[in-house]
Amino acid sequence: MKRWALAPVLALASLWLWAPGFSQEDMTAVDASPFERPQRAPALFKHDAHNEKAGIDACNECHHVHRDGKKVEDESSEGERCADCHGRMTQGRVPSLTIAFHTNCKGCHLEQQKGPVMCGQCHVWRPIKAGAAAE
Ligand code: HEC
Ligand code: HEC
Ligand code: HEC
Ligand code: HEC
């Protein structure tokens, strides 16, 4: 519980990623900094290239908005991070951040029988930015 309280601090520390100038076009992996102490390498995700290849048109396939327990079809939340709504623990119908990502990403890959479903296919250790541990 206490450790999770550090999350906002870590999130702030990573704000540079969210600063103007960085856009989803440049994204190559999902930033894992909202997690207290990530155990895995950030998951590979070339935002625009992925969505084009996978043929996903609706932003709210991932950046969704819910009202009264229902998904709002014509609204999206790409201005917000998944971690803004999904916390460390599952709360009611809102899954924890880890489950939210795995259900969203892996769920679709399993359903479509396309895209990676093994841990090491998404969480690939590699240097992703200056300063990251090169392996
Ligand atoms: C397959 C899932 C998926 C789809 C579809 C998707 N996104 Fe994203 N997007 C993500 C994830 C995951 C992140 C990282 C969120 C986080 O770290 O909390 C992200 C981040 C972003 C960001 C933040 C990066 C930044 O510039 O600061 C923007 C903007 C964004 N998406 C826009 C869009 C738009 C516009 C669309 C539709 C054209 C879209 N996304 C479709 C998954 C998706
Ligand atoms: C504005 C708040 C908000 C944001 C931002 C948000 N979610 Fe959610 N999410 C919710 C709520 C609320 C629910 C519960 C919906 C319900 O009542 O069933 C939910 C449910 C889910 C579920 C389970 C139901 C389903 O749709 O399969 C997944 C998976 C999920 N979110 C993934 C994500 C991912 C991945 C991101 C970031 C790309 C994200 N969410 C961003 C609010 C949000
Ligand atoms: C709505 C469906 C859907 C969602 C949601 C989705 N994917 Fe995919 N993904 C696909 C499909 C389809 C492919 C295969 C594309 C192809 O090669 O034809 C794929 C391929 C991939 C690949 C292989 C390399 C590439 O870019 O083609 C990676 C890595 C990947 N997905 C990661 C993710 C991550 C991480 C998320 C969650 C943030 C995610 N995906 C969410 C449908 C989805
Ligand atoms: C389709 C891609 C995908 C697959 C397959 C996948 N993950 Fe993830 N996982 C993600 C994404 C996206 C996140 C969000 C943060 C990030 O980028 O690591 C995440 C987050 C996590 C986290 C929380 C953050 C951390 O690093 O501690 C853990 C733990 C994790 N995954 C373990 C696993 C394990 C174990 C497997 C195999 C059973 C697995 N994942 C398979 C995409 C995937």
PDB file of N, CA, C and O in Angstrom, residues 43-83:
ATOM      1  N   ALA A  43       6.615  -3.477 -22.397  1.00  0.00           N
ATOM      2  CA  ALA A  43       6.095  -4.264 -23.523  1.00  0.00           C
ATOM      3  C   ALA A  43       6.227  -3.512 -24.845  1.00  0.00           C
ATOM      4  O   ALA A  43       5.925  -2.331 -24.945  1.00  0.00           O
ATOM      5  N   LEU A  44       6.680  -4.260 -25.819  1.00  0.00           N
ATOM      6  CA  LEU A  44       6.842  -3.742 -27.175  1.00  0.00           C
ATOM      7  C   LEU A  44       5.501  -3.239 -27.717  1.00  0.00           C
ATOM      8  O   LEU A  44       4.509  -3.965 -27.659  1.00  0.00           O
ATOM      9  N   PHE A  45       5.465  -2.030 -28.215  1.00  0.00           N
ATOM     10  CA  PHE A  45       4.202  -1.525 -28.774  1.00  0.00           C
ATOM     11  C   PHE A  45       4.472  -0.299 -29.635  1.00  0.00           C
ATOM     12  O   PHE A  45       4.558   0.808 -29.139  1.00  0.00           O
ATOM     13  N   LYS A  46       4.612  -0.526 -30.927  1.00  0.00           N
ATOM     14  CA  LYS A  46       4.803   0.601 -31.833  1.00  0.00           C
ATOM     15  C   LYS A  46       3.422   1.111 -32.202  1.00  0.00           C
ATOM     16  O   LYS A  46       2.810   0.653 -33.171  1.00  0.00           O
ATOM     17  N   HIS A  47       2.966   2.056 -31.394  1.00  0.00           N
ATOM     18  CA  HIS A  47       1.578   2.521 -31.413  1.00  0.00           C
ATOM     19  C   HIS A  47       0.943   2.604 -32.807  1.00  0.00           C
ATOM     20  O   HIS A  47       0.064   1.810 -33.152  1.00  0.00           O
ATOM     21  N   ASP A  48       1.396   3.538 -33.601  1.00  0.00           N
ATOM     22  CA  ASP A  48       0.723   3.760 -34.888  1.00  0.00           C
ATOM     23  C   ASP A  48       0.918   2.595 -35.857  1.00  0.00           C
ATOM     24  O   ASP A  48      -0.033   2.166 -36.514  1.00  0.00           O
ATOM     25  N   ALA A  49       2.144   2.083 -35.926  1.00  0.00           N
ATOM     26  CA  ALA A  49       2.428   0.972 -36.837  1.00  0.00           C
ATOM     27  C   ALA A  49       1.609  -0.254 -36.447  1.00  0.00           C
ATOM     28  O   ALA A  49       1.038  -0.942 -37.305  1.00  0.00           O
ATOM     29  N   HIS A  50       1.549  -0.501 -35.134  1.00  0.00           N
ATOM     30  CA  HIS A  50       0.768  -1.646 -34.634  1.00  0.00           C
ATOM     31  C   HIS A  50      -0.696  -1.521 -35.053  1.00  0.00           C
ATOM     32  O   HIS A  50      -1.294  -2.457 -35.588  1.00  0.00           O
ATOM     33  N   ASN A  51      -1.266  -0.356 -34.797  1.00  0.00           N
ATOM     34  CA  ASN A  51      -2.696  -0.198 -35.031  1.00  0.00           C
ATOM     35  C   ASN A  51      -3.038  -0.249 -36.520  1.00  0.00           C
ATOM     36  O   ASN A  51      -4.094  -0.733 -36.911  1.00  0.00           O
ATOM     37  N   GLU A  52      -2.108   0.219 -37.318  1.00  0.00           N
ATOM     38  CA  GLU A  52      -2.326   0.177 -38.761  1.00  0.00           C
ATOM     39  C   GLU A  52      -2.299  -1.275 -39.244  1.00  0.00           C
ATOM     40  O   GLU A  52      -3.188  -1.738 -39.949  1.00  0.00           O
ATOM     41  N   LYS A  53      -1.244  -1.991 -38.809  1.00  0.00           N
ATOM     42  CA  LYS A  53      -1.075  -3.377 -39.213  1.00  0.00           C
ATOM     43  C   LYS A  53      -2.242  -4.239 -38.726  1.00  0.00           C
ATOM     44  O   LYS A  53      -2.715  -5.127 -39.434  1.00  0.00           O
ATOM     45  N   ALA A  54      -2.695  -3.958 -37.502  1.00  0.00           N
ATOM     46  CA  ALA A  54      -3.771  -4.752 -36.917  1.00  0.00           C
ATOM     47  C   ALA A  54      -5.144  -4.311 -37.436  1.00  0.00           C
ATOM     48  O   ALA A  54      -6.154  -4.939 -37.138  1.00  0.00           O
ATOM     49  N   GLY A  55      -5.152  -3.206 -38.184  1.00  0.00           N
ATOM     50  CA  GLY A  55      -6.406  -2.727 -38.750  1.00  0.00           C
ATOM     51  C   GLY A  55      -7.396  -2.227 -37.708  1.00  0.00           C
ATOM     52  O   GLY A  55      -8.603  -2.438 -37.840  1.00  0.00           O
ATOM     53  N   ILE A  56      -6.877  -1.562 -36.669  1.00  0.00           N
ATOM     54  CA  ILE A  56      -7.772  -1.021 -35.637  1.00  0.00           C
ATOM     55  C   ILE A  56      -8.042   0.450 -35.936  1.00  0.00           C
ATOM     56  O   ILE A  56      -7.122   1.256 -35.938  1.00  0.00           O
ATOM     57  N   ASP A  57      -9.275   0.793 -36.192  1.00  0.00           N
ATOM     58  CA  ASP A  57      -9.613   2.171 -36.525  1.00  0.00           C
ATOM     59  C   ASP A  57     -10.054   2.980 -35.310  1.00  0.00           C
ATOM     60  O   ASP A  57      -9.738   4.152 -35.194  1.00  0.00           O
ATOM     61  N   ALA A  58     -10.798   2.345 -34.419  1.00  0.00           N
ATOM     62  CA  ALA A  58     -11.381   3.082 -33.297  1.00  0.00           C
ATOM     63  C   ALA A  58     -10.371   3.249 -32.162  1.00  0.00           C
ATOM     64  O   ALA A  58      -9.873   2.283 -31.604  1.00  0.00           O
ATOM     65  N   CYS A  59     -10.094   4.514 -31.834  1.00  0.00           N
ATOM     66  CA  CYS A  59      -9.169   4.792 -30.741  1.00  0.00           C
ATOM     67  C   CYS A  59      -9.709   4.193 -29.439  1.00  0.00           C
ATOM     68  O   CYS A  59      -8.954   3.732 -28.595  1.00  0.00           O
ATOM     69  N   ASN A  60     -11.040   4.188 -29.300  1.00  0.00           N
ATOM     70  CA  ASN A  60     -11.586   3.716 -28.023  1.00  0.00           C
ATOM     71  C   ASN A  60     -11.663   2.191 -27.908  1.00  0.00           C
ATOM     72  O   ASN A  60     -12.201   1.660 -26.962  1.00  0.00           O
ATOM     73  N   GLU A  61     -11.090   1.512 -28.876  1.00  0.00           N
ATOM     74  CA  GLU A  61     -10.856   0.068 -28.695  1.00  0.00           C
ATOM     75  C   GLU A  61      -9.951  -0.108 -27.465  1.00  0.00           C
ATOM     76  O   GLU A  61     -10.072  -1.087 -26.738  1.00  0.00           O
ATOM     77  N   CYS A  62      -9.059   0.839 -27.253  1.00  0.00           N
ATOM     78  CA  CYS A  62      -8.161   0.810 -26.088  1.00  0.00           C
ATOM     79  C   CYS A  62      -8.425   2.000 -25.157  1.00  0.00           C
ATOM     80  O   CYS A  62      -8.530   1.843 -23.955  1.00  0.00           O
ATOM     81  N   HIS A  63      -8.521   3.191 -25.728  1.00  0.00           N
ATOM     82  CA  HIS A  63      -8.744   4.411 -24.925  1.00  0.00           C
ATOM     83  C   HIS A  63     -10.243   4.599 -24.700  1.00  0.00           C
ATOM     84  O   HIS A  63     -10.864   5.473 -25.296  1.00  0.00           O
ATOM     85  N   HIS A  64     -10.799   3.758 -23.837  1.00  0.00           N
ATOM     86  CA  HIS A  64     -12.258   3.797 -23.709  1.00  0.00           C
ATOM     87  C   HIS A  64     -12.759   4.751 -22.629  1.00  0.00           C
ATOM     88  O   HIS A  64     -11.998   5.244 -21.801  1.00  0.00           O
ATOM     89  N   VAL A  65     -14.049   5.002 -22.700  1.00  0.00           N
ATOM     90  CA  VAL A  65     -14.750   5.799 -21.694  1.00  0.00           C
ATOM     91  C   VAL A  65     -15.993   5.005 -21.297  1.00  0.00           C
ATOM     92  O   VAL A  65     -16.670   4.460 -22.166  1.00  0.00           O
ATOM     93  N   HIS A  66     -16.241   4.906 -19.996  1.00  0.00           N
ATOM     94  CA  HIS A  66     -17.440   4.201 -19.531  1.00  0.00           C
ATOM     95  C   HIS A  66     -18.324   5.149 -18.757  1.00  0.00           C
ATOM     96  O   HIS A  66     -17.828   6.005 -18.026  1.00  0.00           O
ATOM     97  N   ARG A  67     -19.611   5.018 -18.942  1.00  0.00           N
ATOM     98  CA  ARG A  67     -20.542   5.776 -18.133  1.00  0.00           C
ATOM     99  C   ARG A  67     -21.665   4.845 -17.716  1.00  0.00           C
ATOM    100  O   ARG A  67     -22.188   4.117 -18.567  1.00  0.00           O
ATOM    101  N   ASP A  68     -22.008   4.871 -16.442  1.00  0.00           N
ATOM    102  CA  ASP A  68     -23.042   3.986 -15.888  1.00  0.00           C
ATOM    103  C   ASP A  68     -22.774   2.533 -16.268  1.00  0.00           C
ATOM    104  O   ASP A  68     -23.692   1.800 -16.640  1.00  0.00           O
ATOM    105  N   GLY A  69     -21.488   2.144 -16.195  1.00  0.00           N
ATOM    106  CA  GLY A  69     -21.155   0.754 -16.444  1.00  0.00           C
ATOM    107  C   GLY A  69     -21.215   0.340 -17.902  1.00  0.00           C
ATOM    108  O   GLY A  69     -21.123  -0.838 -18.229  1.00  0.00           O
ATOM    109  N   LYS A  70     -21.373   1.319 -18.793  1.00  0.00           N
ATOM    110  CA  LYS A  70     -21.412   0.964 -20.217  1.00  0.00           C
ATOM    111  C   LYS A  70     -20.374   1.744 -20.988  1.00  0.00           C
ATOM    112  O   LYS A  70     -20.103   2.910 -20.692  1.00  0.00           O
ATOM    113  N   LYS A  71     -19.790   1.107 -21.999  1.00  0.00           N
ATOM    114  CA  LYS A  71     -18.815   1.787 -22.832  1.00  0.00           C
ATOM    115  C   LYS A  71     -19.546   2.816 -23.713  1.00  0.00           C
ATOM    116  O   LYS A  71     -20.564   2.504 -24.321  1.00  0.00           O
ATOM    117  N   VAL A  72     -18.999   4.031 -23.738  1.00  0.00           N
ATOM    118  CA  VAL A  72     -19.593   5.076 -24.570  1.00  0.00           C
ATOM    119  C   VAL A  72     -18.977   4.958 -25.962  1.00  0.00           C
ATOM    120  O   VAL A  72     -17.769   5.135 -26.135  1.00  0.00           O
ATOM    121  N   GLU A  73     -19.779   4.640 -26.927  1.00  0.00           N
ATOM    122  CA  GLU A  73     -19.258   4.289 -28.252  1.00  0.00           C
ATOM    123  C   GLU A  73     -18.525   5.416 -28.978  1.00  0.00           C
ATOM    124  O   GLU A  73     -17.549   5.189 -29.664  1.00  0.00           O
ATOM    125  N   ASP A  74     -19.004   6.652 -28.845  1.00  0.00           N
ATOM    126  CA  ASP A  74     -18.401   7.719 -29.647  1.00  0.00           C
ATOM    127  C   ASP A  74     -17.468   8.631 -28.843  1.00  0.00           C
ATOM    128  O   ASP A  74     -17.225   9.763 -29.232  1.00  0.00           O
ATOM    129  N   GLU A  75     -16.975   8.124 -27.718  1.00  0.00           N
ATOM    130  CA  GLU A  75     -16.021   8.932 -26.960  1.00  0.00           C
ATOM    131  C   GLU A  75     -14.743   8.139 -26.733  1.00  0.00           C
ATOM    132  O   GLU A  75     -14.771   6.913 -26.713  1.00  0.00           O
ATOM    133  N   SER A  76     -13.631   8.856 -26.583  1.00  0.00           N
ATOM    134  CA  SER A  76     -12.381   8.167 -26.286  1.00  0.00           C
ATOM    135  C   SER A  76     -11.586   8.963 -25.258  1.00  0.00           C
ATOM    136  O   SER A  76     -11.871  10.131 -25.009  1.00  0.00           O
ATOM    137  N   SER A  77     -10.598   8.311 -24.668  1.00  0.00           N
ATOM    138  CA  SER A  77      -9.869   8.919 -23.551  1.00  0.00           C
ATOM    139  C   SER A  77      -8.372   8.941 -23.804  1.00  0.00           C
ATOM    140  O   SER A  77      -7.575   8.730 -22.901  1.00  0.00           O
ATOM    141  N   GLU A  78      -7.954   9.201 -25.057  1.00  0.00           N
ATOM    142  CA  GLU A  78      -6.517   9.121 -25.343  1.00  0.00           C
ATOM    143  C   GLU A  78      -5.710  10.211 -24.648  1.00  0.00           C
ATOM    144  O   GLU A  78      -4.495  10.140 -24.613  1.00  0.00           O
ATOM    145  N   GLY A  79      -6.389  11.233 -24.098  1.00  0.00           N
ATOM    146  CA  GLY A  79      -5.670  12.249 -23.331  1.00  0.00           C
ATOM    147  C   GLY A  79      -5.274  11.754 -21.949  1.00  0.00           C
ATOM    148  O   GLY A  79      -4.502  12.400 -21.251  1.00  0.00           O
ATOM    149  N   GLU A  80      -5.824  10.618 -21.560  1.00  0.00           N
ATOM    150  CA  GLU A  80      -5.527  10.092 -20.230  1.00  0.00           C
ATOM    151  C   GLU A  80      -4.734   8.804 -20.322  1.00  0.00           C
ATOM    152  O   GLU A  80      -4.823   8.082 -21.302  1.00  0.00           O
ATOM    153  N   ARG A  81      -3.995   8.540 -19.270  1.00  0.00           N
ATOM    154  CA  ARG A  81      -3.254   7.291 -19.222  1.00  0.00           C
ATOM    155  C   ARG A  81      -4.142   6.202 -18.619  1.00  0.00           C
ATOM    156  O   ARG A  81      -5.028   6.487 -17.826  1.00  0.00           O
ATOM    157  N   CYS A  82      -3.847   4.980 -18.977  1.00  0.00           N
ATOM    158  CA  CYS A  82      -4.599   3.856 -18.414  1.00  0.00           C
ATOM    159  C   CYS A  82      -4.512   3.920 -16.885  1.00  0.00           C
ATOM    160  O   CYS A  82      -5.487   3.665 -16.184  1.00  0.00           O
ATOM    161  N   ALA A  83      -3.347   4.327 -16.391  1.00  0.00           N
ATOM    162  CA  ALA A  83      -3.107   4.369 -14.946  1.00  0.00           C
ATOM    163  C   ALA A  83      -3.918   5.466 -14.248  1.00  0.00           C
ATOM    164  O   ALA A  83      -4.033   5.470 -13.032  1.00  0.00           O
TER     165      ALA A  83
END
